[in-house]
mmCIF file of N, CA and C in Angstrom:
data_model
loop_
_atom_site.group_PDB
_atom_site.id
_atom_site.type_symbol
_atom_site.label_atom_id
_atom_site.label_comp_id
_atom_site.label_asym_id
_atom_site.label_seq_id
_atom_site.Cartn_x
_atom_site.Cartn_y
_atom_site.Cartn_z
ATOM 1 N N MET A 1 -6.485 17.697 -45.063
ATOM 2 C CA MET A 1 -5.988 18.318 -43.864
ATOM 3 C C MET A 1 -7.098 18.547 -42.836
ATOM 4 N N VAL A 2 -8.273 18.826 -43.312
ATOM 5 C CA VAL A 2 -9.372 19.092 -42.412
ATOM 6 C C VAL A 2 -9.712 17.838 -41.616
ATOM 7 N N ARG A 3 -9.614 16.693 -42.221
ATOM 8 C CA ARG A 3 -9.949 15.445 -41.536
ATOM 9 C C ARG A 3 -8.994 15.161 -40.387
ATOM 10 N N SER A 4 -7.736 15.436 -40.521
ATOM 11 C CA SER A 4 -6.774 15.148 -39.464
ATOM 12 C C SER A 4 -7.054 15.989 -38.213
ATOM 13 N N LYS A 5 -7.533 17.222 -38.405
ATOM 14 C CA LYS A 5 -7.842 18.057 -37.247
ATOM 15 C C LYS A 5 -9.067 17.505 -36.520
ATOM 16 N N ALA A 6 -10.048 17.035 -37.253
ATOM 17 C CA ALA A 6 -11.254 16.498 -36.647
ATOM 18 C C ALA A 6 -10.931 15.210 -35.888
ATOM 19 N N ALA A 7 -10.062 14.390 -36.415
ATOM 20 C CA ALA A 7 -9.688 13.145 -35.762
ATOM 21 C C ALA A 7 -8.925 13.417 -34.468
ATOM 22 N N SER A 8 -8.086 14.425 -34.458
ATOM 23 C CA SER A 8 -7.326 14.735 -33.249
ATOM 24 C C SER A 8 -8.238 15.269 -32.153
ATOM 25 N N LYS A 9 -9.296 15.998 -32.503
ATOM 26 C CA LYS A 9 -10.244 16.503 -31.502
ATOM 27 C C LYS A 9 -11.007 15.349 -30.864
ATOM 28 N N LYS A 10 -11.362 14.319 -31.639
ATOM 29 C CA LYS A 10 -12.066 13.173 -31.098
ATOM 30 C C LYS A 10 -11.179 12.426 -30.106
ATOM 31 N N GLN A 11 -9.906 12.295 -30.369
ATOM 32 C CA GLN A 11 -8.991 11.603 -29.473
ATOM 33 C C GLN A 11 -8.841 12.378 -28.161
ATOM 34 N N GLN A 12 -8.809 13.684 -28.226
ATOM 35 C CA GLN A 12 -8.678 14.487 -27.019
ATOM 36 C C GLN A 12 -9.927 14.363 -26.157
ATOM 37 N N LYS A 13 -11.096 14.368 -26.765
ATOM 38 C CA LYS A 13 -12.330 14.247 -26.003
ATOM 39 C C LYS A 13 -12.427 12.881 -25.348
ATOM 40 N N ARG A 14 -12.003 11.854 -26.015
ATOM 41 C CA ARG A 14 -12.066 10.504 -25.490
ATOM 42 C C ARG A 14 -11.084 10.339 -24.323
ATOM 43 N N GLY A 15 -9.945 10.966 -24.407
ATOM 44 C CA GLY A 15 -8.923 10.823 -23.379
ATOM 45 C C GLY A 15 -9.249 11.535 -22.084
ATOM 46 N N ILE A 16 -10.136 12.497 -22.092
ATOM 47 C CA ILE A 16 -10.466 13.251 -20.887
ATOM 48 C C ILE A 16 -11.231 12.383 -19.893
ATOM 49 N N ASP A 17 -12.172 11.590 -20.366
ATOM 50 C CA ASP A 17 -12.981 10.763 -19.480
ATOM 51 C C ASP A 17 -12.165 9.651 -18.824
ATOM 52 N N PHE A 18 -11.279 9.047 -19.552
ATOM 53 C CA PHE A 18 -10.538 7.895 -19.059
ATOM 54 C C PHE A 18 -9.049 8.221 -19.004
ATOM 55 N N LYS A 19 -8.684 9.150 -18.160
ATOM 56 C CA LYS A 19 -7.294 9.552 -18.056
ATOM 57 C C LYS A 19 -6.550 8.561 -17.165
ATOM 58 N N LYS A 20 -5.455 8.007 -17.671
ATOM 59 C CA LYS A 20 -4.672 7.042 -16.917
ATOM 60 C C LYS A 20 -3.650 7.794 -16.077
ATOM 61 N N ILE A 21 -3.615 7.476 -14.793
ATOM 62 C CA ILE A 21 -2.687 8.134 -13.885
ATOM 63 C C ILE A 21 -1.382 7.347 -13.888
ATOM 64 N N LYS A 22 -0.278 8.030 -14.127
ATOM 65 C CA LYS A 22 1.018 7.374 -14.105
ATOM 66 C C LYS A 22 1.509 7.298 -12.663
ATOM 67 N N ARG A 23 1.887 6.102 -12.246
ATOM 68 C CA ARG A 23 2.364 5.905 -10.881
ATOM 69 C C ARG A 23 3.844 5.571 -10.907
ATOM 70 N N LYS A 24 4.563 6.070 -9.915
ATOM 71 C CA LYS A 24 5.994 5.812 -9.844
ATOM 72 C C LYS A 24 6.243 4.430 -9.254
ATOM 73 N N LEU A 25 7.362 3.866 -9.609
ATOM 74 C CA LEU A 25 7.732 2.530 -9.191
ATOM 75 C C LEU A 25 7.963 2.487 -7.676
ATOM 76 N N GLY A 26 7.388 1.500 -7.014
ATOM 77 C CA GLY A 26 7.592 1.324 -5.587
ATOM 78 C C GLY A 26 6.642 2.120 -4.711
ATOM 79 N N ARG A 27 5.769 2.933 -5.277
ATOM 80 C CA ARG A 27 4.814 3.711 -4.480
ATOM 81 C C ARG A 27 3.551 2.888 -4.256
ATOM 82 N N LYS A 28 2.914 3.118 -3.118
ATOM 83 C CA LYS A 28 1.665 2.418 -2.832
ATOM 84 C C LYS A 28 0.535 3.028 -3.651
ATOM 85 N N LEU A 29 -0.443 2.199 -3.956
ATOM 86 C CA LEU A 29 -1.601 2.682 -4.703
ATOM 87 C C LEU A 29 -2.455 3.564 -3.807
ATOM 88 N N PRO A 30 -2.973 4.638 -4.321
ATOM 89 C CA PRO A 30 -3.877 5.461 -3.507
ATOM 90 C C PRO A 30 -5.198 4.722 -3.290
ATOM 91 N N PRO A 31 -5.915 5.014 -2.204
ATOM 92 C CA PRO A 31 -7.195 4.333 -1.977
ATOM 93 C C PRO A 31 -8.206 4.733 -3.038
ATOM 94 N N PRO A 32 -9.153 3.862 -3.338
ATOM 95 C CA PRO A 32 -10.166 4.213 -4.344
ATOM 96 C C PRO A 32 -11.026 5.375 -3.871
ATOM 97 N N LYS A 33 -11.672 6.029 -4.816
ATOM 98 C CA LYS A 33 -12.477 7.207 -4.490
ATOM 99 C C LYS A 33 -13.688 6.860 -3.635
ATOM 100 N N ASN A 34 -14.178 5.618 -3.738
ATOM 101 C CA ASN A 34 -15.366 5.229 -2.974
ATOM 102 C C ASN A 34 -15.005 4.427 -1.719
ATOM 103 N N ALA A 35 -13.776 4.546 -1.224
ATOM 104 C CA ALA A 35 -13.342 3.815 -0.034
ATOM 105 C C ALA A 35 -14.003 4.389 1.215
ATOM 106 N N THR A 36 -14.318 3.490 2.154
ATOM 107 C CA THR A 36 -14.951 3.890 3.408
ATOM 108 C C THR A 36 -13.949 3.730 4.538
ATOM 109 N N ASP A 37 -13.800 4.750 5.360
ATOM 110 C CA ASP A 37 -12.896 4.701 6.504
ATOM 111 C C ASP A 37 -13.612 4.022 7.662
ATOM 112 N N THR A 38 -13.071 2.878 8.145
ATOM 113 C CA THR A 38 -13.727 2.110 9.191
ATOM 114 C C THR A 38 -13.012 2.211 10.523
ATOM 115 N N GLN A 39 -12.088 3.122 10.683
ATOM 116 C CA GLN A 39 -11.359 3.258 11.938
ATOM 117 C C GLN A 39 -12.226 3.972 12.968
ATOM 118 N N ILE A 40 -12.154 3.469 14.203
ATOM 119 C CA ILE A 40 -12.880 4.071 15.308
ATOM 120 C C ILE A 40 -11.857 4.541 16.327
ATOM 121 N N LYS A 41 -11.932 5.803 16.686
ATOM 122 C CA LYS A 41 -11.018 6.354 17.674
ATOM 123 C C LYS A 41 -11.816 6.679 18.927
ATOM 124 N N SER A 42 -11.400 6.089 20.044
ATOM 125 C CA SER A 42 -12.105 6.295 21.297
ATOM 126 C C SER A 42 -11.101 6.279 22.437
ATOM 127 N N ARG A 43 -11.332 7.086 23.430
ATOM 128 C CA ARG A 43 -10.445 7.098 24.593
ATOM 129 C C ARG A 43 -10.774 5.961 25.542
ATOM 130 N N ALA A 44 -12.048 5.638 25.690
ATOM 131 C CA ALA A 44 -12.454 4.572 26.602
ATOM 132 C C ALA A 44 -13.757 3.960 26.112
ATOM 133 N N ILE A 45 -13.884 2.672 26.362
ATOM 134 C CA ILE A 45 -15.121 1.966 26.045
ATOM 135 C C ILE A 45 -15.755 1.591 27.376
ATOM 136 N N ILE A 46 -16.962 2.049 27.607
ATOM 137 C CA ILE A 46 -17.635 1.827 28.877
ATOM 138 C C ILE A 46 -18.748 0.813 28.676
ATOM 139 N N LEU A 47 -18.666 -0.287 29.402
ATOM 140 C CA LEU A 47 -19.685 -1.324 29.370
ATOM 141 C C LEU A 47 -20.323 -1.397 30.754
ATOM 142 N N PRO A 48 -21.462 -0.748 30.957
ATOM 143 C CA PRO A 48 -22.034 -0.701 32.295
ATOM 144 C C PRO A 48 -22.506 -2.062 32.824
ATOM 145 N N GLU A 49 -22.866 -2.993 31.953
ATOM 146 C CA GLU A 49 -23.355 -4.294 32.391
ATOM 147 C C GLU A 49 -22.239 -5.199 32.885
ATOM 148 N N GLN A 50 -21.013 -4.982 32.440
ATOM 149 C CA GLN A 50 -19.919 -5.875 32.785
ATOM 150 C C GLN A 50 -18.934 -5.209 33.739
ATOM 151 N N SER A 51 -19.440 -4.559 34.724
ATOM 152 C CA SER A 51 -18.592 -3.881 35.691
ATOM 153 C C SER A 51 -17.958 -4.906 36.621
ATOM 154 N N VAL A 52 -16.668 -4.767 36.891
ATOM 155 C CA VAL A 52 -15.955 -5.680 37.787
ATOM 156 C C VAL A 52 -16.420 -5.456 39.219
ATOM 157 N N ALA A 53 -16.773 -4.235 39.533
ATOM 158 C CA ALA A 53 -17.162 -3.883 40.892
ATOM 159 C C ALA A 53 -18.659 -4.058 41.119
ATOM 160 N N ALA A 54 -19.289 -4.975 40.394
ATOM 161 C CA ALA A 54 -20.733 -5.182 40.555
ATOM 162 C C ALA A 54 -21.005 -5.735 41.945
ATOM 163 N N GLU A 55 -21.941 -5.148 42.622
ATOM 164 C CA GLU A 55 -22.276 -5.547 43.987
ATOM 165 C C GLU A 55 -23.200 -6.765 43.957
ATOM 166 N N LYS A 56 -22.812 -7.788 44.700
ATOM 167 C CA LYS A 56 -23.640 -8.989 44.803
ATOM 168 C C LYS A 56 -24.140 -9.171 46.235
ATOM 169 N N THR A 57 -24.096 -8.119 47.018
ATOM 170 C CA THR A 57 -24.562 -8.219 48.399
ATOM 171 C C THR A 57 -26.082 -8.337 48.413
ATOM 172 N N GLY A 58 -26.571 -9.235 49.238
ATOM 173 C CA GLY A 58 -28.011 -9.419 49.350
ATOM 174 C C GLY A 58 -28.573 -10.384 48.328
ATOM 175 N N LEU A 59 -27.734 -10.903 47.410
ATOM 176 C CA LEU A 59 -28.195 -11.853 46.400
ATOM 177 C C LEU A 59 -27.647 -13.235 46.718
ATOM 178 N N ALA A 60 -28.428 -14.259 46.400
ATOM 179 C CA ALA A 60 -27.965 -15.628 46.582
ATOM 180 C C ALA A 60 -26.929 -15.946 45.511
ATOM 181 N N VAL A 61 -25.776 -16.462 45.927
ATOM 182 C CA VAL A 61 -24.708 -16.793 44.983
ATOM 183 C C VAL A 61 -24.351 -18.261 45.124
ATOM 184 N N SER A 62 -23.802 -18.834 44.059
ATOM 185 C CA SER A 62 -23.407 -20.228 44.052
ATOM 186 C C SER A 62 -21.987 -20.368 44.605
ATOM 187 N N LYS A 63 -21.455 -21.595 44.568
ATOM 188 C CA LYS A 63 -20.087 -21.831 45.038
ATOM 189 C C LYS A 63 -19.076 -21.061 44.193
ATOM 190 N N LYS A 64 -19.410 -20.879 42.916
ATOM 191 C CA LYS A 64 -18.517 -20.159 42.009
ATOM 192 C C LYS A 64 -18.713 -18.655 42.076
ATOM 193 N N GLY A 65 -19.679 -18.192 42.871
ATOM 194 C CA GLY A 65 -19.929 -16.768 43.011
ATOM 195 C C GLY A 65 -20.849 -16.205 41.950
ATOM 196 N N LEU A 66 -21.664 -17.070 41.330
ATOM 197 C CA LEU A 66 -22.592 -16.636 40.295
ATOM 198 C C LEU A 66 -23.987 -16.485 40.868
ATOM 199 N N THR A 67 -24.692 -15.477 40.438
ATOM 200 C CA THR A 67 -26.076 -15.263 40.878
ATOM 201 C C THR A 67 -27.013 -16.147 40.055
ATOM 202 N N LEU A 68 -28.274 -16.179 40.453
ATOM 203 C CA LEU A 68 -29.259 -17.003 39.743
ATOM 204 C C LEU A 68 -29.426 -16.528 38.301
ATOM 205 N N LYS A 69 -29.382 -15.212 38.087
ATOM 206 C CA LYS A 69 -29.507 -14.664 36.730
ATOM 207 C C LYS A 69 -28.348 -15.137 35.847
ATOM 208 N N GLU A 70 -27.136 -15.123 36.396
ATOM 209 C CA GLU A 70 -25.967 -15.567 35.626
ATOM 210 C C GLU A 70 -26.024 -17.062 35.346
ATOM 211 N N LEU A 71 -26.522 -17.844 36.315
ATOM 212 C CA LEU A 71 -26.656 -19.285 36.107
ATOM 213 C C LEU A 71 -27.670 -19.589 35.006
ATOM 214 N N LEU A 72 -28.784 -18.866 34.999
ATOM 215 C CA LEU A 72 -29.803 -19.096 33.974
ATOM 216 C C LEU A 72 -29.309 -18.661 32.596
ATOM 217 N N GLN A 73 -28.436 -17.659 32.540
ATOM 218 C CA GLN A 73 -27.869 -17.252 31.250
ATOM 219 C C GLN A 73 -26.976 -18.341 30.680
ATOM 220 N N GLN A 74 -26.334 -19.116 31.561
ATOM 221 C CA GLN A 74 -25.451 -20.164 31.079
ATOM 222 C C GLN A 74 -26.203 -21.392 30.576
ATOM 223 N N THR A 75 -27.509 -21.465 30.798
ATOM 224 C CA THR A 75 -28.276 -22.588 30.247
ATOM 225 C C THR A 75 -28.373 -22.491 28.728
ATOM 226 N N SER A 76 -28.095 -21.321 28.163
ATOM 227 C CA SER A 76 -28.080 -21.181 26.702
ATOM 228 C C SER A 76 -26.656 -21.040 26.175
ATOM 229 N N HIS A 77 -25.686 -21.590 26.912
ATOM 230 C CA HIS A 77 -24.282 -21.525 26.513
ATOM 231 C C HIS A 77 -24.040 -22.413 25.295
ATOM 232 N N HIS A 78 -23.039 -22.059 24.483
ATOM 233 C CA HIS A 78 -22.772 -22.831 23.251
ATOM 234 C C HIS A 78 -22.136 -24.179 23.540
ATOM 235 N N ASN A 79 -21.471 -24.327 24.684
ATOM 236 C CA ASN A 79 -20.799 -25.575 25.027
ATOM 237 C C ASN A 79 -21.764 -26.491 25.777
ATOM 238 N N ALA A 80 -21.883 -27.739 25.319
ATOM 239 C CA ALA A 80 -22.837 -28.682 25.907
ATOM 240 C C ALA A 80 -22.439 -29.055 27.331
ATOM 241 N N LYS A 81 -21.147 -29.152 27.617
ATOM 242 C CA LYS A 81 -20.702 -29.519 28.965
ATOM 243 C C LYS A 81 -21.049 -28.436 29.977
ATOM 244 N N VAL A 82 -20.965 -27.178 29.560
ATOM 245 C CA VAL A 82 -21.306 -26.071 30.454
ATOM 246 C C VAL A 82 -22.803 -26.086 30.728
ATOM 247 N N ARG A 83 -23.626 -26.290 29.691
ATOM 248 C CA ARG A 83 -25.078 -26.362 29.878
ATOM 249 C C ARG A 83 -25.458 -27.504 30.821
ATOM 250 N N LYS A 84 -24.832 -28.658 30.617
ATOM 251 C CA LYS A 84 -25.138 -29.837 31.439
ATOM 252 C C LYS A 84 -24.734 -29.577 32.889
ATOM 253 N N GLY A 85 -23.571 -28.993 33.099
ATOM 254 C CA GLY A 85 -23.098 -28.705 34.450
ATOM 255 C C GLY A 85 -24.000 -27.747 35.173
ATOM 256 N N ILE A 86 -24.467 -26.728 34.525
ATOM 257 C CA ILE A 86 -25.354 -25.755 35.158
ATOM 258 C C ILE A 86 -26.702 -26.381 35.495
ATOM 259 N N LEU A 87 -27.236 -27.194 34.586
ATOM 260 C CA LEU A 87 -28.525 -27.844 34.865
ATOM 261 C C LEU A 87 -28.415 -28.830 36.014
ATOM 262 N N LEU A 88 -27.283 -29.533 36.114
ATOM 263 C CA LEU A 88 -27.083 -30.438 37.246
ATOM 264 C C LEU A 88 -26.939 -29.643 38.537
ATOM 265 N N TYR A 89 -26.300 -28.498 38.468
ATOM 266 C CA TYR A 89 -26.119 -27.663 39.654
ATOM 267 C C TYR A 89 -27.453 -27.087 40.115
ATOM 268 N N LEU A 90 -28.309 -26.698 39.154
ATOM 269 C CA LEU A 90 -29.603 -26.118 39.526
ATOM 270 C C LEU A 90 -30.592 -27.149 40.053
ATOM 271 N N SER A 91 -30.411 -28.415 39.662
ATOM 272 C CA SER A 91 -31.372 -29.453 40.101
ATOM 273 C C SER A 91 -31.098 -29.939 41.506
#
């Protein structure tokens, strides 16, 4: 009889560490304990470099309305036709 009590205590100790959670049918799984929340909540995103109302007065602009700085930025464009067109325009 003494052995059966000792065996039952070992089972209880083992079950505490690895307790299985019973889930009901059709319910979503809860997120894991180490999950990271990646949601960003913001009222407005302000990009000062890409302002629509950027003033180009006093600067030399091309036929397309681009300044020299913008034209030089397009020389490193990913599209080969755009790079070629800008280099032909600058020459």
